[in-house]
PDB file of C-alpha atoms in Angstrom:
ATOM      1  CA  MET A 275      90.120  94.048 102.072  1.00  0.00           C
ATOM      2  CA  PRO A 276      87.303  96.078 100.778  1.00  0.00           C
ATOM      3  CA  THR A 277      85.532  95.503  97.504  1.00  0.00           C
ATOM      4  CA  VAL A 278      82.703  97.167  95.830  1.00  0.00           C
ATOM      5  CA  GLU A 279      80.337  96.187  93.114  1.00  0.00           C
ATOM      6  CA  LEU A 280      80.463  97.887  90.196  1.00  0.00           C
ATOM      7  CA  THR A 281      77.404  98.863  87.848  1.00  0.00           C
ATOM      8  CA  LEU A 282      78.215  99.467  84.248  1.00  0.00           C
ATOM      9  CA  LYS A 283      76.705 101.776  81.750  1.00  0.00           C
ATOM     10  CA  GLY A 284      74.071 100.151  79.690  1.00  0.00           C
ATOM     11  CA  GLY A 285      74.032  97.049  82.172  1.00  0.00           C
ATOM     12  CA  LEU A 286      76.397  94.351  82.036  1.00  0.00           C
ATOM     13  CA  PRO A 287      76.874  91.360  79.189  1.00  0.00           C
ATOM     14  CA  GLU A 288      74.511  88.739  79.188  1.00  0.00           C
ATOM     15  CA  ALA A 289      77.322  86.174  80.283  1.00  0.00           C
ATOM     16  CA  VAL A 290      78.572  88.483  83.064  1.00  0.00           C
ATOM     17  CA  PRO A 291      76.646  88.273  86.487  1.00  0.00           C
ATOM     18  CA  SER A 292      78.959  90.973  87.982  1.00  0.00           C
ATOM     19  CA  VAL A 293      81.734  92.983  88.157  1.00  0.00           C
ATOM     20  CA  THR A 294      83.729  94.062  91.653  1.00  0.00           C
ATOM     21  CA  LEU A 295      86.493  95.945  92.220  1.00  0.00           C
ATOM     22  CA  ALA A 296      89.023  94.371  94.468  1.00  0.00           C
ATOM     23  CA  THR A 297      92.329  96.256  96.061  1.00  0.00           C
ATOM     24  CA  VAL A 298      94.425  93.288  94.824  1.00  0.00           C
ATOM     25  CA  LEU A 299      93.971  89.944  93.248  1.00  0.00           C
ATOM     26  CA  PRO A 300      96.236  86.693  93.341  1.00  0.00           C
ATOM     27  CA  MET A 301      99.410  86.764  91.713  1.00  0.00           C
ATOM     28  CA  ALA A 302      98.958  90.554  91.145  1.00  0.00           C
ATOM     29  CA  TRP A 303      96.622  89.980  88.432  1.00  0.00           C
ATOM     30  CA  PRO A 304      95.005  93.120  86.917  1.00  0.00           C
ATOM     31  CA  ALA A 305      91.644  91.254  86.581  1.00  0.00           C
ATOM     32  CA  LEU A 306      90.333  87.740  87.082  1.00  0.00           C
ATOM     33  CA  ARG A 307      87.121  86.251  84.647  1.00  0.00           C
ATOM     34  CA  ARG A 308      85.814  83.778  87.287  1.00  0.00           C
ATOM     35  CA  ASP A 309      84.273  80.029  86.304  1.00  0.00           C
ATOM     36  CA  ASP A 310      80.657  81.482  86.838  1.00  0.00           C
ATOM     37  CA  GLY A 311      81.465  84.412  84.599  1.00  0.00           C
ATOM     38  CA  SER A 312      81.842  87.228  87.042  1.00  0.00           C
ATOM     39  CA  VAL A 313      84.607  89.600  86.803  1.00  0.00           C
ATOM     40  CA  LEU A 314      87.058  90.776  89.818  1.00  0.00           C
ATOM     41  CA  LEU A 315      89.028  93.888  88.742  1.00  0.00           C
ATOM     42  CA  ALA A 316      92.116  94.967  91.313  1.00  0.00           C
ATOM     43  CA  LEU A 317      93.085  98.533  91.989  1.00  0.00           C
ATOM     44  CA  GLN A 318      96.820  97.472  92.373  1.00  0.00           C
ATOM     45  CA  ASN A 319      98.550  95.907  88.994  1.00  0.00           C
ATOM     46  CA  ASP A 320     101.370  96.374  87.059  1.00  0.00           C
ATOM     47  CA  THR A 321      99.402  97.827  84.245  1.00  0.00           C
ATOM     48  CA  SER A 322     100.352 101.700  85.117  1.00  0.00           C
ATOM     49  CA  SER A 323     100.929 103.982  82.476  1.00  0.00           C
ATOM     50  CA  GLY A 324     100.206 107.507  84.535  1.00  0.00           C
ATOM     51  CA  ASP A 325      96.356 107.256  84.120  1.00  0.00           C
ATOM     52  CA  LEU A 326      95.087 104.694  86.331  1.00  0.00           C
ATOM     53  CA  SER A 327      91.744 105.453  85.042  1.00  0.00           C
ATOM     54  CA  ARG A 328      92.359 104.364  81.578  1.00  0.00           C
ATOM     55  CA  ASP A 329      94.311 101.243  82.972  1.00  0.00           C
ATOM     56  CA  LEU A 330      91.491  99.855  84.842  1.00  0.00           C
ATOM     57  CA  ALA A 331      88.916 100.478  81.656  1.00  0.00           C
ATOM     58  CA  ASP A 332      91.253  98.946  79.387  1.00  0.00           C
ATOM     59  CA  THR A 333      91.541  95.861  81.941  1.00  0.00           C
ATOM     60  CA  LEU A 334      87.765  95.806  82.530  1.00  0.00           C
ATOM     61  CA  GLN A 335      86.667  95.583  78.927  1.00  0.00           C
ATOM     62  CA  ARG A 336      89.291  92.534  78.138  1.00  0.00           C
ATOM     63  CA  ALA A 337      87.977  90.951  81.470  1.00  0.00           C
ATOM     64  CA  LEU A 338      84.586  91.088  79.928  1.00  0.00           C
ATOM     65  CA  GLU A 339      85.416  89.321  76.889  1.00  0.00           C
ATOM     66  CA  THR A 340      88.166  86.771  78.557  1.00  0.00           C
ATOM     67  CA  GLU A 341      87.041  83.330  79.085  1.00  0.00           C
ATOM     68  CA  PRO A 342      85.728  82.205  82.286  1.00  0.00           C
ATOM     69  CA  GLY A 343      88.334  80.714  84.583  1.00  0.00           C
ATOM     70  CA  SER A 344      90.993  83.314  83.314  1.00  0.00           C
ATOM     71  CA  PRO A 345      93.098  85.800  84.831  1.00  0.00           C
ATOM     72  CA  VAL A 346      93.464  89.095  82.294  1.00  0.00           C
ATOM     73  CA  ALA A 347      97.131  89.930  81.785  1.00  0.00           C
ATOM     74  CA  ALA A 348      98.768  93.255  81.896  1.00  0.00           C
ATOM     75  CA  ARG A 349      99.630  95.448  78.940  1.00  0.00           C
ATOM     76  CA  ARG A 350     100.270  98.735  77.852  1.00  0.00           C
ATOM     77  CA  VAL A 351      97.101 100.726  77.362  1.00  0.00           C
ATOM     78  CA  PRO A 352      96.217 102.724  74.248  1.00  0.00           C
ATOM     79  CA  ALA A 353      96.337 106.291  74.811  1.00  0.00           C
ATOM     80  CA  ASP A 354      93.217 106.643  73.195  1.00  0.00           C
ATOM     81  CA  GLY A 355      91.271 104.490  75.076  1.00  0.00           C
ATOM     82  CA  PRO A 356      88.395 105.300  77.484  1.00  0.00           C
ATOM     83  CA  ARG A 357      88.333 105.857  81.066  1.00  0.00           C
ATOM     84  CA  LEU A 358      86.730 104.010  83.877  1.00  0.00           C
ATOM     85  CA  GLN A 359      83.978 106.867  84.501  1.00  0.00           C
ATOM     86  CA  ASP A 360      82.960 106.645  80.365  1.00  0.00           C
ATOM     87  CA  LEU A 361      81.716 102.629  81.556  1.00  0.00           C
ATOM     88  CA  LEU A 362      80.413 102.996  85.025  1.00  0.00           C
ATOM     89  CA  ASP A 363      76.819 104.621  85.549  1.00  0.00           C
ATOM     90  CA  PRO A 364      77.901 107.643  87.659  1.00  0.00           C
ATOM     91  CA  GLU A 365      74.113 107.170  89.202  1.00  0.00           C
ATOM     92  CA  ALA A 366      74.809 103.865  90.530  1.00  0.00           C
ATOM     93  CA  ALA A 367      74.972 102.974  94.232  1.00  0.00           C
ATOM     94  CA  PHE A 368      78.866 102.797  95.210  1.00  0.00           C
ATOM     95  CA  GLU A 369      79.007 100.518  98.792  1.00  0.00           C
ATOM     96  CA  PRO A 370      82.145  99.167  99.823  1.00  0.00           C
ATOM     97  CA  VAL A 371      82.194  95.757 101.786  1.00  0.00           C
ATOM     98  CA  VAL A 372      85.069  94.847 104.014  1.00  0.00           C
ATOM     99  CA  HIS A 373      86.017  91.492 104.339  1.00  0.00           C
ATOM    100  CA  SER A 374      87.854  89.524 107.207  1.00  0.00           C
ATOM    101  CA  GLY A 375      90.309  88.118 104.268  1.00  0.00           C
ATOM    102  CA  PHE A 376      90.711  87.263 100.821  1.00  0.00           C
ATOM    103  CA  GLU A 377      88.975  84.286 100.194  1.00  0.00           C
ATOM    104  CA  PHE A 378      86.348  86.217  98.159  1.00  0.00           C
ATOM    105  CA  TRP A 379      88.838  85.813  95.374  1.00  0.00           C
ATOM    106  CA  VAL A 380      87.513  82.370  94.304  1.00  0.00           C
ATOM    107  CA  PRO A 381      84.412  80.355  95.544  1.00  0.00           C
ATOM    108  CA  GLY A 382      85.691  77.117  97.351  1.00  0.00           C
ATOM    109  CA  ALA A 383      88.730  78.546  98.254  1.00  0.00           C
ATOM    110  CA  GLU A 384      90.265  74.955  99.611  1.00  0.00           C
ATOM    111  CA  ASN A 385      89.628  74.036  95.820  1.00  0.00           C
ATOM    112  CA  ALA A 386      92.102  76.707  94.553  1.00  0.00           C
ATOM    113  CA  THR A 387      95.316  76.038  92.547  1.00  0.00           C
ATOM    114  CA  PRO A 388      98.677  75.674  94.442  1.00  0.00           C
ATOM    115  CA  GLU A 389      99.328  79.244  93.363  1.00  0.00           C
ATOM    116  CA  VAL A 390      96.370  80.941  94.491  1.00  0.00           C
ATOM    117  CA  SER A 391      96.525  79.020  97.556  1.00  0.00           C
ATOM    118  CA  ALA A 392      99.688  80.059  98.092  1.00  0.00           C
ATOM    119  CA  SER A 393      99.134  83.706  97.293  1.00  0.00           C
ATOM    120  CA  LEU A 394      96.063  83.765  99.460  1.00  0.00           C
ATOM    121  CA  GLU A 395      98.129  82.557 102.737  1.00  0.00           C
ATOM    122  CA  ARG A 396     100.703  85.475 102.229  1.00  0.00           C
ATOM    123  CA  ALA A 397      97.852  88.009 101.525  1.00  0.00           C
ATOM    124  CA  ASN A 398      96.021  86.589 104.673  1.00  0.00           C
ATOM    125  CA  GLU A 399      99.250  87.102 106.675  1.00  0.00           C
ATOM    126  CA  ALA A 400     100.208  90.653 105.326  1.00  0.00           C
ATOM    127  CA  ALA A 401      96.513  91.517 105.732  1.00  0.00           C
ATOM    128  CA  ILE A 402      95.578  94.240 108.592  1.00  0.00           C
ATOM    129  CA  PRO A 403      92.493  93.502 110.406  1.00  0.00           C
ATOM    130  CA  THR A 404      89.844  96.422 109.376  1.00  0.00           C
ATOM    131  CA  THR A 405      86.702  97.634 110.161  1.00  0.00           C
ATOM    132  CA  MET A 406      84.530 100.702 108.237  1.00  0.00           C
ATOM    133  CA  LEU A 407      82.571 103.141 110.342  1.00  0.00           C
ATOM    134  CA  THR A 408      78.730 103.270 110.380  1.00  0.00           C
ATOM    135  CA  GLY A 409      78.334 107.074 111.481  1.00  0.00           C
ATOM    136  CA  VAL A 410      80.585 108.723 108.818  1.00  0.00           C
ATOM    137  CA  ASP A 411      81.826 107.659 104.890  1.00  0.00           C
ATOM    138  CA  ALA A 412      84.993 105.754 104.157  1.00  0.00           C
ATOM    139  CA  ALA A 413      86.599 105.911 107.761  1.00  0.00           C
ATOM    140  CA  TYR A 414      88.305 102.683 108.745  1.00  0.00           C
ATOM    141  CA  TRP A 415      89.206 101.405 112.023  1.00  0.00           C
ATOM    142  CA  CYS A 416      92.550  99.198 111.490  1.00  0.00           C
ATOM    143  CA  GLU A 417      94.258  96.674 113.882  1.00  0.00           C
ATOM    144  CA  THR A 418      98.017  96.509 114.515  1.00  0.00           C
ATOM    145  CA  PRO A 419     100.297  95.107 116.956  1.00  0.00           C
ATOM    146  CA  GLU A 420     101.767  98.396 118.800  1.00  0.00           C
ATOM    147  CA  LYS A 421      98.614 100.699 118.444  1.00  0.00           C
ATOM    148  CA  ASN A 422      95.449 101.190 116.481  1.00  0.00           C
ATOM    149  CA  HIS A 423      94.817 103.649 113.586  1.00  0.00           C
ATOM    150  CA  LEU A 424      91.691 105.591 111.772  1.00  0.00           C
ATOM    151  CA  ARG A 425      92.215 106.217 108.363  1.00  0.00           C
ATOM    152  CA  TRP A 426      89.943 108.212 106.807  1.00  0.00           C
ATOM    153  CA  VAL A 427      89.464 108.681 102.889  1.00  0.00           C
ATOM    154  CA  MET A 428      88.350 112.108 102.241  1.00  0.00           C
ATOM    155  CA  PRO A 429      86.788 113.701  98.867  1.00  0.00           C
ATOM    156  CA  HIS A 430      87.384 117.380  99.327  1.00  0.00           C
ATOM    157  CA  PRO A 431      90.451 119.201  97.433  1.00  0.00           C
ATOM    158  CA  GLU A 432      93.831 118.753  99.191  1.00  0.00           C
ATOM    159  CA  GLU A 433      94.620 122.000  99.799  1.00  0.00           C
ATOM    160  CA  GLN A 434      91.363 123.427 101.437  1.00  0.00           C
ATOM    161  CA  LEU A 435      91.478 120.173 103.410  1.00  0.00           C
ATOM    162  CA  LEU A 436      94.891 120.555 104.489  1.00  0.00           C
ATOM    163  CA  ASP A 437      94.073 124.213 105.483  1.00  0.00           C
ATOM    164  CA  ALA A 438      91.161 122.647 107.503  1.00  0.00           C
ATOM    165  CA  LEU A 439      92.883 120.117 109.387  1.00  0.00           C
ATOM    166  CA  ALA A 440      95.803 122.711 110.137  1.00  0.00           C
ATOM    167  CA  ARG A 441      92.568 124.752 111.825  1.00  0.00           C
ATOM    168  CA  LEU A 442      91.696 122.002 113.704  1.00  0.00           C
ATOM    169  CA  HIS A 443      95.254 120.799 114.469  1.00  0.00           C
ATOM    170  CA  ALA A 444      96.422 124.179 115.974  1.00  0.00           C
ATOM    171  CA  ALA A 445      93.212 124.742 117.991  1.00  0.00           C
ATOM    172  CA  GLY A 446      93.945 121.431 119.462  1.00  0.00           C
ATOM    173  CA  THR A 447      90.767 119.941 118.209  1.00  0.00           C
ATOM    174  CA  SER A 448      91.842 117.610 115.636  1.00  0.00           C
ATOM    175  CA  SER A 449      91.979 114.355 117.876  1.00  0.00           C
ATOM    176  CA  LEU A 450      89.744 111.567 118.483  1.00  0.00           C
ATOM    177  CA  GLY A 451      89.839 112.085 121.903  1.00  0.00           C
ATOM    178  CA  GLU A 452      92.465 110.730 124.752  1.00  0.00           C
ATOM    179  CA  GLY A 453      95.248 109.312 123.551  1.00  0.00           C
ATOM    180  CA  THR A 454      94.807 109.564 119.948  1.00  0.00           C
ATOM    181  CA  ARG A 455      96.130 112.147 117.491  1.00  0.00           C
ATOM    182  CA  LEU A 456      96.425 112.879 114.137  1.00  0.00           C
ATOM    183  CA  VAL A 457      99.751 111.730 112.761  1.00  0.00           C
ATOM    184  CA  GLY A 458      99.539 112.739 108.958  1.00  0.00           C
ATOM    185  CA  SER A 459      98.466 111.227 106.008  1.00  0.00           C
ATOM    186  CA  PHE A 460      98.757 109.777 102.572  1.00  0.00           C
ATOM    187  CA  ARG A 461      97.486 109.750  98.997  1.00  0.00           C
ATOM    188  CA  ALA A 462      95.811 107.115  97.147  1.00  0.00           C
ATOM    189  CA  HIS A 463      94.236 107.488  93.853  1.00  0.00           C
ATOM    190  CA  GLY A 464      94.041 111.163  93.978  1.00  0.00           C
ATOM    191  CA  LEU A 465      92.634 111.211  97.163  1.00  0.00           C
ATOM    192  CA  MET A 466      93.802 112.723 100.945  1.00  0.00           C
ATOM    193  CA  VAL A 467      93.732 110.012 103.489  1.00  0.00           C
ATOM    194  CA  PRO A 468      94.240 111.240 107.320  1.00  0.00           C
ATOM    195  CA  VAL A 469      95.507 108.934 109.687  1.00  0.00           C
ATOM    196  CA  TRP A 470      94.921 109.006 113.494  1.00  0.00           C
ATOM    197  CA  ASP A 471      96.918 107.177 116.330  1.00  0.00           C
ATOM    198  CA  LEU A 472      94.578 104.988 118.333  1.00  0.00           C
ATOM    199  CA  PRO A 473      95.320 103.318 121.676  1.00  0.00           C
ATOM    200  CA  SER A 474      95.277  99.520 121.406  1.00  0.00           C
ATOM    201  CA  ALA A 475      92.314  99.918 123.714  1.00  0.00           C
ATOM    202  CA  MET A 476      90.308 101.466 121.421  1.00  0.00           C
ATOM    203  CA  GLY A 477      88.035  99.415 119.240  1.00  0.00           C
ATOM    204  CA  ALA A 478      85.695 100.703 115.758  1.00  0.00           C
ATOM    205  CA  GLU A 479      82.568 100.941 118.010  1.00  0.00           C
ATOM    206  CA  GLU A 480      84.669 103.533 120.209  1.00  0.00           C
ATOM    207  CA  CYS A 481      85.801 105.487 117.072  1.00  0.00           C
ATOM    208  CA  GLU A 482      82.345 105.881 115.747  1.00  0.00           C
ATOM    209  CA  LYS A 483      80.854 109.251 118.417  1.00  0.00           C
ATOM    210  CA  PRO A 484      84.638 110.823 118.273  1.00  0.00           C
ATOM    211  CA  ALA A 485      84.454 110.384 114.292  1.00  0.00           C
ATOM    212  CA  ALA A 486      81.057 112.030 114.081  1.00  0.00           C
ATOM    213  CA  GLU A 487      81.988 115.061 116.414  1.00  0.00           C
ATOM    214  CA  LEU A 488      85.289 115.527 114.274  1.00  0.00           C
ATOM    215  CA  ALA A 489      83.484 115.451 110.729  1.00  0.00           C
ATOM    216  CA  GLU A 490      81.198 118.297 112.356  1.00  0.00           C
ATOM    217  CA  ARG A 491      84.217 120.389 113.303  1.00  0.00           C
ATOM    218  CA  LEU A 492      86.155 119.694 109.992  1.00  0.00           C
ATOM    219  CA  ALA A 493      82.572 120.510 108.198  1.00  0.00           C
ATOM    220  CA  GLN A 494      83.174 124.166 110.118  1.00  0.00           C
ATOM    221  CA  ALA A 495      86.795 124.482 109.439  1.00  0.00           C
ATOM    222  CA  LEU A 496      86.256 123.767 105.657  1.00  0.00           C
ATOM    223  CA  ALA A 497      83.969 126.356 105.127  1.00  0.00           C
ATOM    224  CA  SER A 498      86.016 128.889 106.550  1.00  0.00           C
ATOM    225  CA  ASP A 499      87.829 131.057 103.954  1.00  0.00           C
ATOM    226  CA  ALA A 500      89.815 133.215 106.714  1.00  0.00           C
ATOM    227  CA  PRO A 501      93.419 133.339 106.101  1.00  0.00           C
ATOM    228  CA  LEU A 502      95.360 130.929 108.243  1.00  0.00           C
ATOM    229  CA  SER A 503      97.089 132.279 111.165  1.00  0.00           C
ATOM    230  CA  ALA A 504     100.863 132.065 112.342  1.00  0.00           C
ATOM    231  CA  ASP A 505      99.673 129.011 114.191  1.00  0.00           C
ATOM    232  CA  GLU A 506      97.905 127.244 111.771  1.00  0.00           C
ATOM    233  CA  ARG A 507     100.401 128.076 109.012  1.00  0.00           C
ATOM    234  CA  ARG A 508     103.045 126.005 111.219  1.00  0.00           C
ATOM    235  CA  ALA A 509     100.358 123.142 111.866  1.00  0.00           C
ATOM    236  CA  ARG A 510      99.700 122.691 107.855  1.00  0.00           C
ATOM    237  CA  GLY A 511     103.650 122.901 107.054  1.00  0.00           C
ATOM    238  CA  GLY A 512     103.841 119.831 110.112  1.00  0.00           C
ATOM    239  CA  LEU A 513     101.018 118.084 108.160  1.00  0.00           C
ATOM    240  CA  THR A 514     102.473 118.417 104.660  1.00  0.00           C
ATOM    241  CA  ASN A 515     105.566 116.946 105.695  1.00  0.00           C
ATOM    242  CA  ARG A 516     104.165 114.382 107.076  1.00  0.00           C
ATOM    243  CA  GLN A 517     102.439 113.207 103.841  1.00  0.00           C
ATOM    244  CA  VAL A 518     103.433 110.262 101.810  1.00  0.00           C
ATOM    245  CA  THR A 519     102.030 108.979  98.265  1.00  0.00           C
ATOM    246  CA  LEU A 520     100.909 105.580  97.473  1.00  0.00           C
ATOM    247  CA  SER A 521     100.673 104.461  94.233  1.00  0.00           C
TER     248      SER A 521
END
């Protein structure tokens, strides 16, 4: 359950000590202004207009002016409103923090309202234990009952990344070692996230070295502009067929 503190252009309003981006909030609120004035902004909400960045910017602007201790309601977003990148400082650090549960929603979670407590309990029960790797960017080890996974968020253009993964897959070098395999990918907020199956005995620390080695192989494959071979085209077709899009 990652969060990341956001830096606004021009700084924060005086009564807002921090703005934090999270995946989801209690009762699927788009945002929450805490009692201390800080703001939590959710990526997953019901304000979808087809432009997530504009939705988030509108929600954030309203959250900054919401009474402390109050959630921000969903609404239809104006078509001429700013987008999130218009409000954020593009030069600021962006450093996700992974939490073991959703207790970050409310300080003193034991004192939360019954509705928030029930939402917190449901979220924690559904949460997948996750660890962010330290040797590569945006790679997350996930523990599930049958097998573990590595989900790696990659910033490269999708077509270029598919070509590169296909080159590795056709060469037999797309895995993270014995008992692992690249099984497909999903799209989330415009980014492609390849997924590897891992043995249950393979923890996050055991992923560090093979992930770093794979990053080097992938960089070489991304740098190639040679036409794909027949085997590589077949591998690319298989990877494309195993893609899903999360909204």
